[in-house]
XYZ file of C-alpha atoms in Angstrom:
586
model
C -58.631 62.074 57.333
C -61.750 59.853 58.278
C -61.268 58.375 54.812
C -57.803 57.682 54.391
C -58.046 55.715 58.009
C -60.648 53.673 56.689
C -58.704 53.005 53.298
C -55.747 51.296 54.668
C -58.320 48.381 56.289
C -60.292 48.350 53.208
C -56.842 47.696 51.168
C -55.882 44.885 53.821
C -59.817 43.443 53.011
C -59.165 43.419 49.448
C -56.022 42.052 49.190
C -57.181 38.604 51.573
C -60.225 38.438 49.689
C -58.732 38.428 46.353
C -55.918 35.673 48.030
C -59.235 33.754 49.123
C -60.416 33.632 45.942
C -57.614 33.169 43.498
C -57.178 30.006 45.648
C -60.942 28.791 45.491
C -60.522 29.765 41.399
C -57.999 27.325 41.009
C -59.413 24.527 42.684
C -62.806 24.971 40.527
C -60.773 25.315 37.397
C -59.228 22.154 38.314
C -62.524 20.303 38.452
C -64.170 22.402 35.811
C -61.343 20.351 33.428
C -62.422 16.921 34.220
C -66.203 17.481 34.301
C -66.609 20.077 31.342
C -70.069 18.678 30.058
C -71.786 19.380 33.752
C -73.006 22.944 34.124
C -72.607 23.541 37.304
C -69.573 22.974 37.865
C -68.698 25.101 34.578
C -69.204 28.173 36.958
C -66.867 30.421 38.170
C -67.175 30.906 42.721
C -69.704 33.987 43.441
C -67.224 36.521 43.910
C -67.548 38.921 47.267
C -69.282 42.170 46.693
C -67.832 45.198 47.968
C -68.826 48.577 48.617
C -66.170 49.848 46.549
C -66.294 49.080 42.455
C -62.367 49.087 41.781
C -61.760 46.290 44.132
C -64.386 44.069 42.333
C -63.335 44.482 38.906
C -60.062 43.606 40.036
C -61.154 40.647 41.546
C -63.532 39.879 38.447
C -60.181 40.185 36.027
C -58.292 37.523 38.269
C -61.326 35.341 38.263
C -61.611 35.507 33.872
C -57.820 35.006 33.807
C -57.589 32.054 35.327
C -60.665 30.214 34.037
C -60.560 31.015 30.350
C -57.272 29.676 29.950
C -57.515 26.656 27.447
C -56.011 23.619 27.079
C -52.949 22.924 24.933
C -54.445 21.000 21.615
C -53.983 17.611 21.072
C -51.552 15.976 19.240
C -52.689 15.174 15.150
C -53.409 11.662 15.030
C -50.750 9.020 14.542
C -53.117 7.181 11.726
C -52.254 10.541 9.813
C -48.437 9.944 9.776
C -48.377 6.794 8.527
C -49.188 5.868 4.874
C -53.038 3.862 4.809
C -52.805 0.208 5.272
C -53.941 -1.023 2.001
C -51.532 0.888 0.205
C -48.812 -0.412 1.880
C -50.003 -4.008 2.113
C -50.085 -3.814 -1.892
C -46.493 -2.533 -1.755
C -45.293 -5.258 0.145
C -47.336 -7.821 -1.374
C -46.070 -7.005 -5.266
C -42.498 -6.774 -3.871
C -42.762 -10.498 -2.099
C -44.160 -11.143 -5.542
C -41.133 -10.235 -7.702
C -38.460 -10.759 -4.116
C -39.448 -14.045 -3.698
C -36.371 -16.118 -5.040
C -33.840 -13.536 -3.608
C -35.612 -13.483 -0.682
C -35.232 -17.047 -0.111
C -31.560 -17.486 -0.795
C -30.704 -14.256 1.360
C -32.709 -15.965 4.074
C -30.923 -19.393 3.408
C -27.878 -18.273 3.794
C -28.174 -16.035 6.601
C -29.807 -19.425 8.385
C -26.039 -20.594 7.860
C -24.609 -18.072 9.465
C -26.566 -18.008 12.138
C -25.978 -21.933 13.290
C -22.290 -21.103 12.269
C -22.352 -18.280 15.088
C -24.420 -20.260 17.647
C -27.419 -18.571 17.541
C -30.471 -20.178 18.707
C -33.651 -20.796 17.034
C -35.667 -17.963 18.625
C -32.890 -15.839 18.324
C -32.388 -17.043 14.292
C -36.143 -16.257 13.926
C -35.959 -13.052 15.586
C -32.808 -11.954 13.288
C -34.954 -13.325 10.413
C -38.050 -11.693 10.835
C -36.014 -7.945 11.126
C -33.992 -8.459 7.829
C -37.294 -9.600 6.106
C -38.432 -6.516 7.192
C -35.454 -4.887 5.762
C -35.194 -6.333 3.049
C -39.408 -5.447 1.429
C -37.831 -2.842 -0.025
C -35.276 -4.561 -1.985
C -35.118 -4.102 -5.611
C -35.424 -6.617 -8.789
C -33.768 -10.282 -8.557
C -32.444 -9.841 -11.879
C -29.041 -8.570 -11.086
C -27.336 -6.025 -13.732
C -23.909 -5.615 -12.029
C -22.513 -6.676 -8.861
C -22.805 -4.932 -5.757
C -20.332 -3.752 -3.558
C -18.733 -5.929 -1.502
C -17.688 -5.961 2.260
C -14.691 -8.416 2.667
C -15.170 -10.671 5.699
C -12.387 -10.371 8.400
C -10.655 -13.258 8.979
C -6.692 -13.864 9.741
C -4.743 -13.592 5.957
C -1.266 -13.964 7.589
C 1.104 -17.191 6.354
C 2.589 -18.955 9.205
C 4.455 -21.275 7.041
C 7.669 -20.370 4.817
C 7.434 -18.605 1.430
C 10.245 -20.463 -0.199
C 8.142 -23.064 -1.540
C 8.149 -25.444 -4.997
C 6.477 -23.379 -7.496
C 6.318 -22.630 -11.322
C 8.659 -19.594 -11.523
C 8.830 -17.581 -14.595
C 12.368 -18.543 -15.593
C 10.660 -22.011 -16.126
C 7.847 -21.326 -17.728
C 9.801 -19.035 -20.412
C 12.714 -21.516 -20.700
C 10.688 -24.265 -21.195
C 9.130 -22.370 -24.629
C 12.333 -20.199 -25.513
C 11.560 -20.391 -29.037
C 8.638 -18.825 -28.494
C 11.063 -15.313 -27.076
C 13.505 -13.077 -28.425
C 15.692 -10.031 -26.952
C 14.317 -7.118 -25.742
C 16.833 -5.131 -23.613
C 19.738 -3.833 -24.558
C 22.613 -1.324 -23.342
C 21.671 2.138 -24.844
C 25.221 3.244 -24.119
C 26.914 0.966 -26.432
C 24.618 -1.098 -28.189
C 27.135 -3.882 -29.687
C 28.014 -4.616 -25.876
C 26.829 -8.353 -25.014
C 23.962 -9.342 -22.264
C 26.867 -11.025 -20.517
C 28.689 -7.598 -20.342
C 26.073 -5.868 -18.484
C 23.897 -8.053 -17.104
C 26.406 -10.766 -15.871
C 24.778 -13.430 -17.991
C 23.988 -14.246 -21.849
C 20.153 -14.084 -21.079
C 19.475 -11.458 -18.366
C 17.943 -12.489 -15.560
C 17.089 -10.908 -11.952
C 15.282 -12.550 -8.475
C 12.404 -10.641 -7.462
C 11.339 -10.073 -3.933
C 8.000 -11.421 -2.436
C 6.335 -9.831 0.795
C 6.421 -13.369 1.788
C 9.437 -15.128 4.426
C 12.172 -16.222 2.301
C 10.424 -15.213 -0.668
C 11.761 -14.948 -4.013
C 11.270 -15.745 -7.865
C 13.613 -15.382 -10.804
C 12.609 -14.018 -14.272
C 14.011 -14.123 -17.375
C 13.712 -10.753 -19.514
C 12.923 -11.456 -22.839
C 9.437 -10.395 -24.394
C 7.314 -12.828 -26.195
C 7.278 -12.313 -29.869
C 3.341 -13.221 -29.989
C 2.478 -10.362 -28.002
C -1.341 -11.305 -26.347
C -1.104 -15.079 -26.784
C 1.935 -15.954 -24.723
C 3.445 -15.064 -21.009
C 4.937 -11.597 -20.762
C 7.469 -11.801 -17.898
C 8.625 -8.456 -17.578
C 5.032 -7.054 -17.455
C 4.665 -9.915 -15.047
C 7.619 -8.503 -12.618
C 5.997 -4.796 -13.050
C 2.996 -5.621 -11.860
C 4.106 -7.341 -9.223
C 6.655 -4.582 -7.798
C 3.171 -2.521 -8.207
C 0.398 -4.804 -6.251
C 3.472 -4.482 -3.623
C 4.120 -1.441 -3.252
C -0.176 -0.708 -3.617
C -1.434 -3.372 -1.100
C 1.482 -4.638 0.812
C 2.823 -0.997 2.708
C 1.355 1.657 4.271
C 0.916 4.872 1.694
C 3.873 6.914 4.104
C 6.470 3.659 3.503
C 5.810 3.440 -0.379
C 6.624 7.249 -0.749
C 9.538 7.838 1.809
C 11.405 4.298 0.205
C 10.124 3.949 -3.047
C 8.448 7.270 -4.241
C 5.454 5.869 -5.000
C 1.996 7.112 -4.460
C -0.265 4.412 -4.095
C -3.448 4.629 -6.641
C -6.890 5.722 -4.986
C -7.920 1.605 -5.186
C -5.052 0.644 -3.046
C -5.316 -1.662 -0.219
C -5.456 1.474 2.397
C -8.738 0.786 2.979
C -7.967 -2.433 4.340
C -5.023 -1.540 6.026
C -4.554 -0.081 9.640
C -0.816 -0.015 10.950
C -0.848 -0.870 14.743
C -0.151 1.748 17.388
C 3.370 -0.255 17.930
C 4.663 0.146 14.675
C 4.800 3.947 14.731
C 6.799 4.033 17.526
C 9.661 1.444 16.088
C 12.630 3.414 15.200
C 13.671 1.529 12.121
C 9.698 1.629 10.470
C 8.867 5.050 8.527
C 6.662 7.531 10.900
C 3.222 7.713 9.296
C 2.940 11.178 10.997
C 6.485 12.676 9.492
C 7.032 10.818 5.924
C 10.811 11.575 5.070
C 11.292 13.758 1.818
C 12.425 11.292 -0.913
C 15.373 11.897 -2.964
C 15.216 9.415 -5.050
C 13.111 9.225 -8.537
C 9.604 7.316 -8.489
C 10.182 3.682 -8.713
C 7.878 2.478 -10.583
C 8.379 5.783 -13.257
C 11.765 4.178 -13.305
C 10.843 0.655 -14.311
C 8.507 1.492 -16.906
C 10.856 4.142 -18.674
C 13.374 1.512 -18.586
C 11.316 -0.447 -20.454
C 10.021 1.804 -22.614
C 13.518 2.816 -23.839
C 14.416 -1.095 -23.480
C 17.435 0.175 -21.057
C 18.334 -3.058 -19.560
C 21.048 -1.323 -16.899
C 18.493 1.037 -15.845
C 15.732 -1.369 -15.438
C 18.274 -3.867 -13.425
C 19.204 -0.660 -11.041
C 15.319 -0.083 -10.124
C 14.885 -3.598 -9.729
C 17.570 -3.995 -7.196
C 16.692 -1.090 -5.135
C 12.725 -2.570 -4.800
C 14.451 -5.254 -3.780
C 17.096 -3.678 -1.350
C 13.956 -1.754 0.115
C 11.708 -4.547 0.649
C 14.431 -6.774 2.229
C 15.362 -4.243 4.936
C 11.382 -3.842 5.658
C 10.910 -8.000 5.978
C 14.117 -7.768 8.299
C 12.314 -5.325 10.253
C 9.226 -7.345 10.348
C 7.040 -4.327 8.910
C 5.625 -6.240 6.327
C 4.129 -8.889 8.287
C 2.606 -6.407 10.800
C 1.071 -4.853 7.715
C -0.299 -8.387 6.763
C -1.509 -9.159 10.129
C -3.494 -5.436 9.994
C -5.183 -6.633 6.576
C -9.031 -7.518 6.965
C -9.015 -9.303 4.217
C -7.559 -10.159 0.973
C -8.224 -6.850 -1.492
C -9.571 -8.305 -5.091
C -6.938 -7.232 -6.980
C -4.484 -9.172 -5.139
C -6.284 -12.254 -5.787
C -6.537 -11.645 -9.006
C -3.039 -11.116 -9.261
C -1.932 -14.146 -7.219
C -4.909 -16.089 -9.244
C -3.723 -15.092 -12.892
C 0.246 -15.781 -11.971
C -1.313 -19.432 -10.848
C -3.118 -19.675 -14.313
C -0.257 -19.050 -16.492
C 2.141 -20.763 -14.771
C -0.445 -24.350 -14.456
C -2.810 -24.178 -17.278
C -1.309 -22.016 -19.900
C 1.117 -24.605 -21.431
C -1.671 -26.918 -21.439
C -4.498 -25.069 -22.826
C -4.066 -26.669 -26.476
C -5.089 -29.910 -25.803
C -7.895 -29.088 -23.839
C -9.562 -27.840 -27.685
C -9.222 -31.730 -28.811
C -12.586 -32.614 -26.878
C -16.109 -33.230 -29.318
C -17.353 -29.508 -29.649
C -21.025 -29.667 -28.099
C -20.567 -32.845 -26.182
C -21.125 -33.465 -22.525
C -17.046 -33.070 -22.382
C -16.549 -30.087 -23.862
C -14.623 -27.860 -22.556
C -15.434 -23.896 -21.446
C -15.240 -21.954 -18.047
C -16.841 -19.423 -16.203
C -14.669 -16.182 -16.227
C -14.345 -14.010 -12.850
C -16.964 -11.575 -13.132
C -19.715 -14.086 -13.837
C -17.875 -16.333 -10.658
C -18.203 -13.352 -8.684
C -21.602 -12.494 -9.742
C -22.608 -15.989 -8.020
C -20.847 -15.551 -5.330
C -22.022 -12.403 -4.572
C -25.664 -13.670 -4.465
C -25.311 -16.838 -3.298
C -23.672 -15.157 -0.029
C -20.913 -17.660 0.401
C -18.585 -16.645 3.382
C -15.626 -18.509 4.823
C -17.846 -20.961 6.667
C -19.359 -22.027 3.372
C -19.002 -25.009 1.111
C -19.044 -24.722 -2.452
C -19.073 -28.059 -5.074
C -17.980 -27.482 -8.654
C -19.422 -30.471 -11.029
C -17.870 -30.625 -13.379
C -14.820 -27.972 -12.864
C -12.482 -28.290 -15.695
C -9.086 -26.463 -14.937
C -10.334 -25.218 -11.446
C -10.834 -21.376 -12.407
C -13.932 -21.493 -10.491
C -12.259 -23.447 -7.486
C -10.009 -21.218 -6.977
C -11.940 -17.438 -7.634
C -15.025 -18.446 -5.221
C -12.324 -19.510 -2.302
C -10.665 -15.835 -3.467
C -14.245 -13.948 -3.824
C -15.671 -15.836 -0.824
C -12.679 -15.090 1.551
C -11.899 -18.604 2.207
C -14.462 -20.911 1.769
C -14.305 -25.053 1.414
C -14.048 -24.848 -2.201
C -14.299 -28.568 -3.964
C -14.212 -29.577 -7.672
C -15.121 -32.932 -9.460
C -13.639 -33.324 -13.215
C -14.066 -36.583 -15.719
C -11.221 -35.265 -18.210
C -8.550 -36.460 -17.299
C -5.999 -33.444 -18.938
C -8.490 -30.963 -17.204
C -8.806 -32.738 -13.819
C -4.770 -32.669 -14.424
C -4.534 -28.925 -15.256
C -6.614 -28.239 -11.812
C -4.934 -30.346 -9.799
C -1.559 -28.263 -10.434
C -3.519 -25.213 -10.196
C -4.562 -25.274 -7.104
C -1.200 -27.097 -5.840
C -0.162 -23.682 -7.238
C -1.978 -21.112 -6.445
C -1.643 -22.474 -2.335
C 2.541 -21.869 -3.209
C 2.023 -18.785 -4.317
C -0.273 -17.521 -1.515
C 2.577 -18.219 0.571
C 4.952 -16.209 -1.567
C 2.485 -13.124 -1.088
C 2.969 -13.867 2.944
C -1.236 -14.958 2.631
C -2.710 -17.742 4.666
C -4.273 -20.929 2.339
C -6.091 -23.788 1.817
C -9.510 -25.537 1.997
C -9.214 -25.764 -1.980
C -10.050 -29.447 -3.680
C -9.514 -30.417 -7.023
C -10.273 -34.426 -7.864
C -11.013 -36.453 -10.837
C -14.305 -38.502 -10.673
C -17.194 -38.963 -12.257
C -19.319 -37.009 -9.825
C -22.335 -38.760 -10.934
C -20.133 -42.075 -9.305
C -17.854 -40.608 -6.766
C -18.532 -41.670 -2.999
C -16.449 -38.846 -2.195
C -18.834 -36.064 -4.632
C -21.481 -37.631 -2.690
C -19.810 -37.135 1.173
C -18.972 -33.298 -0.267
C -22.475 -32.870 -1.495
C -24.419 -33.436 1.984
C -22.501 -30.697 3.429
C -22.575 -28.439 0.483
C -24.025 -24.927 1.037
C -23.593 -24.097 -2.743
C -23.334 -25.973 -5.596
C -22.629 -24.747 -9.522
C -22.891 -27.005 -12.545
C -22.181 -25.667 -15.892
C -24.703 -27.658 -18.016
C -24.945 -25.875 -21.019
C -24.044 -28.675 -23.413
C -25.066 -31.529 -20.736
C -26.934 -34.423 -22.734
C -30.418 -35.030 -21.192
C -29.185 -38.396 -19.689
C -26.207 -36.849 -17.609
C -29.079 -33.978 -16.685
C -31.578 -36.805 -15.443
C -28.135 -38.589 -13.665
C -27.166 -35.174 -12.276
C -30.956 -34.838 -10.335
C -30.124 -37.501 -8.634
C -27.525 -35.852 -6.202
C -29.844 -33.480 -5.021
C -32.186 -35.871 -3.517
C -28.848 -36.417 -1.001
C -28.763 -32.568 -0.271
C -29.589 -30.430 2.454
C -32.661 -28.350 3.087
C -31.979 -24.760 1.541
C -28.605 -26.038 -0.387
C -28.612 -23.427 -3.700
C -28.032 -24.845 -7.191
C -26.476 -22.640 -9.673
C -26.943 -24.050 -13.241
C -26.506 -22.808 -16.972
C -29.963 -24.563 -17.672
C -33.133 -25.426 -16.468
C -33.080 -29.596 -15.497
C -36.905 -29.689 -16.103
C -39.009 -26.772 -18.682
C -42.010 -27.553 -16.489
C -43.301 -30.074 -13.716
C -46.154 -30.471 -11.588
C -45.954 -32.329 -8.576
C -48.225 -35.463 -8.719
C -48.835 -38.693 -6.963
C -46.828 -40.044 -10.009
C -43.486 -38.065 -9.641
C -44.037 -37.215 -5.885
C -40.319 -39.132 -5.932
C -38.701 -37.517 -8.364
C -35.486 -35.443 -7.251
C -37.267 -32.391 -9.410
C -39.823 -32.517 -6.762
C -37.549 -30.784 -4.110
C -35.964 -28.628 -6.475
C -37.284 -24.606 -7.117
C -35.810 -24.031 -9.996
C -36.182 -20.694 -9.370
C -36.561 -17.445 -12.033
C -34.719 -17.170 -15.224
C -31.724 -14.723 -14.570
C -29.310 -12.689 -17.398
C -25.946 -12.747 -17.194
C -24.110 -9.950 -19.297
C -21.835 -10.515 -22.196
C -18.286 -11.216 -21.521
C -19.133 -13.990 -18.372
C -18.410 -17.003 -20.229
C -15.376 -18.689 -22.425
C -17.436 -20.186 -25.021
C -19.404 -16.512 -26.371
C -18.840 -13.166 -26.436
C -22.990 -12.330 -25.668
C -24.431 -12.940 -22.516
C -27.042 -15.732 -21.769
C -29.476 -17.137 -18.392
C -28.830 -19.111 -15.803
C -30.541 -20.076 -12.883
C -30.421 -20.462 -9.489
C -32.390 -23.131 -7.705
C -33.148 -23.933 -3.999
C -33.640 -27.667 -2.724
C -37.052 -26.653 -1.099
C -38.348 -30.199 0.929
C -41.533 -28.310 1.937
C -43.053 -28.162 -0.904
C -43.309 -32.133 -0.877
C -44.415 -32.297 2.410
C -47.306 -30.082 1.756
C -48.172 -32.278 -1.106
C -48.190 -35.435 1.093
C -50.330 -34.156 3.993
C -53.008 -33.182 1.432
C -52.757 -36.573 -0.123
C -53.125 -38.093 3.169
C -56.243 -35.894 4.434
C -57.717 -36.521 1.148
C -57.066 -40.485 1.763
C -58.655 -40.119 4.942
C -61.171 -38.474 3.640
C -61.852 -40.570 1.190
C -61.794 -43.997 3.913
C -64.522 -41.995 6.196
C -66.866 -42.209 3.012
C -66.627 -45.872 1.620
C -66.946 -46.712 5.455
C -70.145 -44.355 5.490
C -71.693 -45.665 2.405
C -70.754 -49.333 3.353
C-alpha cells in the first residue's frame, strides 16, 4: 500500500521531468547545429538522477533520440551537372568556326525583321543575343536540301475582279493549231462529228476559277509533240484538282465532288470559321452528306483515258455546276480568307500556267544569243530559287533585285517562295526583258483568277550597270542575285560597283566569286571588294540550273562595312603613331 501511494507522485515527477527536458534537448540541439566544431556545446543537458533506474533510461532514450538525428545531405554540386567549361568553349568555338557565314545572314536578316516590327535596339540585341545562343548548335552551312518551311501569314484574298485580260488556253492552242490534232471522240458512234456532240467542230468547254467572275475556255485537242508543247486538257485536270485539293474544305470536296483530297492538300493551311458551319446552304464539316455520285476526278481521267469526249464534257460541267453554287454562296472566299498563306503547289501551278501562256511561244528566239557571252541566256529553276530563298530568309517585308533576270522565272518564284516580297528584275535583251514583262503582267491576272491577292512584282529593261532606277532599287535591297556564270571580267568589275551604293548587311547571291582573293590594303582600301565577304563556297545539287544537268557552287556574300572601318582606325593609330616619333626624333 505504502508503495503504490508513493508511485502515483513518483509517475507525476517523471513525466514533468522528462517534459523539462525534452524541451531543454531541443533548444541545445538547436545550437549544437550552428556551433558543431565547439565542444561544449556538443553536449547533451545533465539529465536528473532518480532513485528509480526505469525512469532514467527512459529519459536517457528521449535525450539520444533527439540529438543524434542528422542532417539531410547536401545537394551534389551544380559544377557536376554541367559539362566542364573548356569542353564546351571548344564546342562552341569550332561551331562559330564552320557557322560563321550562316550565322551572319540569319542574324542579318532577323535585324530586318526586327526594325520592320518596331523593335528597339536593346530589345533587337536582346532577341539577338538568345537566337545566337540558339543557334551554336546549328549544323553545316553547306546546305544539302531545303528545309521545311513555315509560310508567313499574311492576307491572300483578291479584292479586285477575276475576269481579267489574260492568255487563255483557247489562244495559246489556236494560235499554233498545226501543232494539234483530235483526241476525243464519241465511243458510241464513232463516225458522229465534234459538232454533233460537242456543239462545235473543235470541242471546247469554260472552266471555272475559285476566283469572282472567273472563267477560262480550253480547247481539247492534244499536242502531237507530246513533252515539247502545251497540253490543255492535262492543263484543265490539274486545275479541277489544285481546286478541289487547296481551294475547299476536305468535307465539301467529298459530299459535292467525291473527292478525297491527297495527304499534301492545303488542309493544313486551312481553318473554316465558326460561321460557316452554321450556314445552311455550306456542307456541315461535322455531318458530310453520303455522296451518290462517282469520284470526279476518277471521272475525268477515265474519260480521257478512253478519249470519251461526252463523258469528259458531263464531269466537266458538274465541277463547274458545283463550284458556281459554292462562289454564290460565298464559301469559297471564306475558305480564301481562312488560308495563311499561299500552299507551294498552288504557286507552282498558277506560276507554270503564267510560263506557258508568256514565255513558251517565245522560247526559240531566246537560243539566237552568242553561247558563252555576257548575253546568254539560262535561268535558275525553282528548287535552286527556293534554295536561296530559303537561306537568305526573305519574308514579305523584303526586297529582292534580279540583275540580270531574263524571262522573270526568278521574279516571280521568290515573290511566290517569299510570300510576297518586293520582287524587281533588270534585263538588257530586249526579247527577254519582253518575255518578263508579259510574265509578270500575267501571272498578277491569273492570281486574280485563283481569287489570290498580287503585286509588288517588277520586270524592266535596263542596263543595270546604267539604270538610275537599278540604282534607287538597289539602296533598299535586302537581297540581291546575279547569275554571273558567263559574265566577262569587265561587266564583273562594272557589276562591283553597285555594291559600294548598298546597305550594311544587304546579301549577294552570285554564280561566281567577283574576286579569287584580296587583301585589304592602303592601295584598294576603295575598292567596292573591300566591303564585300564573299563568303564560303556553297554546292548546289544537279538539276538547279537550265544550262547543265550536274550541279555546281555559288556563293553568297554579305556587304560587311566593318571590316573597312577596322582597317582605317589601325591605319590612323599607326599614322599617329608614326607623327609622335618624327616629332620625338626631331
Amino acid at each position: 500500500m505504502f508503495s503504490s501511494q508513493r508511485r502515483e507522485p513518483i509517475k507525476k515527477q517523471v513525466a514533468s521531468r522528462i517534459s523539462a527536458i525534452a524541451t531543454t534537448t531541443k533548444t541545445t540541439t538547436t545550437t549544437t547545429q550552428h556551433s558543431v566544431s565547439s565542444p561544449s556545446s556538443s553536449r547533451s543537458p545533465v539529465p536528473v538522477s532518480f532513485s528509480r533506474p526505469r525512469p532514467v533510461v527512459k529519459v536517457a532514450t528521449v535525450t539520444r533520440t533527439t540529438v543524434v538525428k542528422k542532417p539531410p545531405p547536401p545537394p551534389p554540386p551544380r559544377v557536376l551537372q554541367r559539362p566542364p567549361p573548356p569542353i564546351k568553349e571548344k564546342r562552341k568555338s569550332e561551331t562559330q568556326k564552320r557557322d560563321a557565314p550562316s550565322k551572319s545572314r540569319k542574324l542579318v536578316a532577323r535585324s530586318s525583321a526586327s526594325r520592320s516590327r518596331g523593335l528597339s535596339d536593346d530589345e533587337e540585341g536582346h532577341a539577338r543575343s538568345e537566337e545566337e545562343e540558339s543557334s551554336d548548335e546549328e549544323s553545316s552551312p553547306v546546305p544539302t536540301r531545303t528545309k521545311a518551311r513555315t509560310v508567313t501569314p499574311r492576307d491572300v484574298r483578291a479584292v479586285l475582279d477575276g475576269a481579267t485580260k489574260c492568255i487563255t488556253s483557247e489562244r495559246l492552242v489556236s494560235e499554233n493549231a498545226s501543232a494539234y490534232g483530235k483526241y476525243f471522240s464519241d465511243p458510241s458512234d464513232s463516225t458522229k462529228l465534234a459538232s454533233e456532240w460537242a456543239g462545235a467542230e473543235v470541242p471546247t468547254v469554260q472552266l471555272e476559277y475559285p476566283g469572282i467572275n472567273a472563267s477560262e475556255k480550253f480547247i481539247l485537242l492534244a499536242p502531237k509533240d507530246v513533252g515539247n508543247e502545251y497540253d490543255p486538257i492535262e492543263d484543265l485536270i490539274s486545275t479541277v484538282r489544285t481546286v478541289l485539293d487547296f481551294f475547299l474544305t476536305p468535307a465539301q470536296s467529298l459530299s459535292i465532288f467525291n473527292h478525297t483530297a491527297a495527304t499534301t492538300s492545303f488542309s493544313a493551311f486551312l481553318s473554316a470559321p465558326p460561321s460557316r458551319s452554321g450556314t445552311p446552304s455550306t456542307p456541315n464539316d461535322t455531318s458530310t452528306p453520303i455522296p451518290t455520285l462517282p469520284p470526279l476526278m476518277r471521272a475525268l481521267e477515265k474519260a480521257k483515258a478512253r478519249r470519251d469526249g461526252p463523258a469528259f464534257l458531263t464531269a466537266v460541267e458538274r465541277y463547274n455546276d458545283g463550284l458556281r453554287t459554292l462562289k454564290s454562296q460565298g464559301t469559297v472566299a471564306a475558305n480564301i480568307e481562312a488560308m495563311k498563306g499561299v500552299e507551294e503547289k498552288v504557286w507552282m501551278k498558277i506560276a507554270g500556267q503564267s510560263y506557258e501562256r508568256a514565255v513558251g511561244p517565245g522560247m526559240e528566239l531566246l537560243s539566237k544569243y552568242a553561247a558563252f557571252s555576257s548575253n546568254t541566256y539560262g535561268e535558275l529553276l525553282p528548287k535552286f530559287v527556293g534554295e536561296i530563298c530559303q537561306l537568305t530568309n526573305l519574308g514579305p517585308n523584303s526586297v529582292f533585285v534580279d540583275l540580270g533576270s531574263g524571262v522573270g522565272n526568278c521574279v516571280l518564284i521568290t515573290f511566290f517562295h517569299s510570300t510576297g516580297c518586293e520582287a524587281w528584275g533588270f534585263e538588257n535583251m530586249a526579247h527577254a526583258s519582253s518575255l518578263a514583262q508579259t510574265q509578270v503582267s500575267e501571272a498578277e491576272s491569273r492570281f486574280r483568277m485563283w481569287g489570290l491577292s498580287s503585286g509588288k512584282m517588277h520586270a524592266v529593261e535596263a542596263d543595270f550597270c546604267k539604270s538610275p532606277d537599278a540604282a534607287r532599287v538597289l539602296q533598299r535591297a535586302d537581297v540581291v542575285l546575279v547569275n554571273n556564270e558567263v559574265f566577262s571580267s569587265n561587266l564583273n568589275e562594272s557589276l562591283s560597283l553597285l555594291f559600294l551604293d548598298l546597305r550594311q548587311d544587304t546579301l549577294i547571291v552570285s554564280l561566281k566569286a567577283f574576286a579569287s582573293s584580296f587583301t585589304l590594303s592602303a592601295h584598294n582600301q576603295h575598292s567596292p571588294l573591300a566591303i564585300l565577304d564573299q563568303g564560303s563556297e556553297r554546292h548546289y545539287n544537279s538539276k538547279s540550273v537550265s544550262w547543265k544537268s550536274e550541279g555546281g557552287t555559288y556563293y553568297i556574300g554579305r556587304i560587311d562595312r566593318g571590316l573597312l572601318e577596322k582597317f582605317n582606325a589601325r591605319e590612323k593609330r599607326r599614322q599617329e603613331k608614326a607623327a609622335r616619333r618624327e616629332l620625338a626624333e626631331s
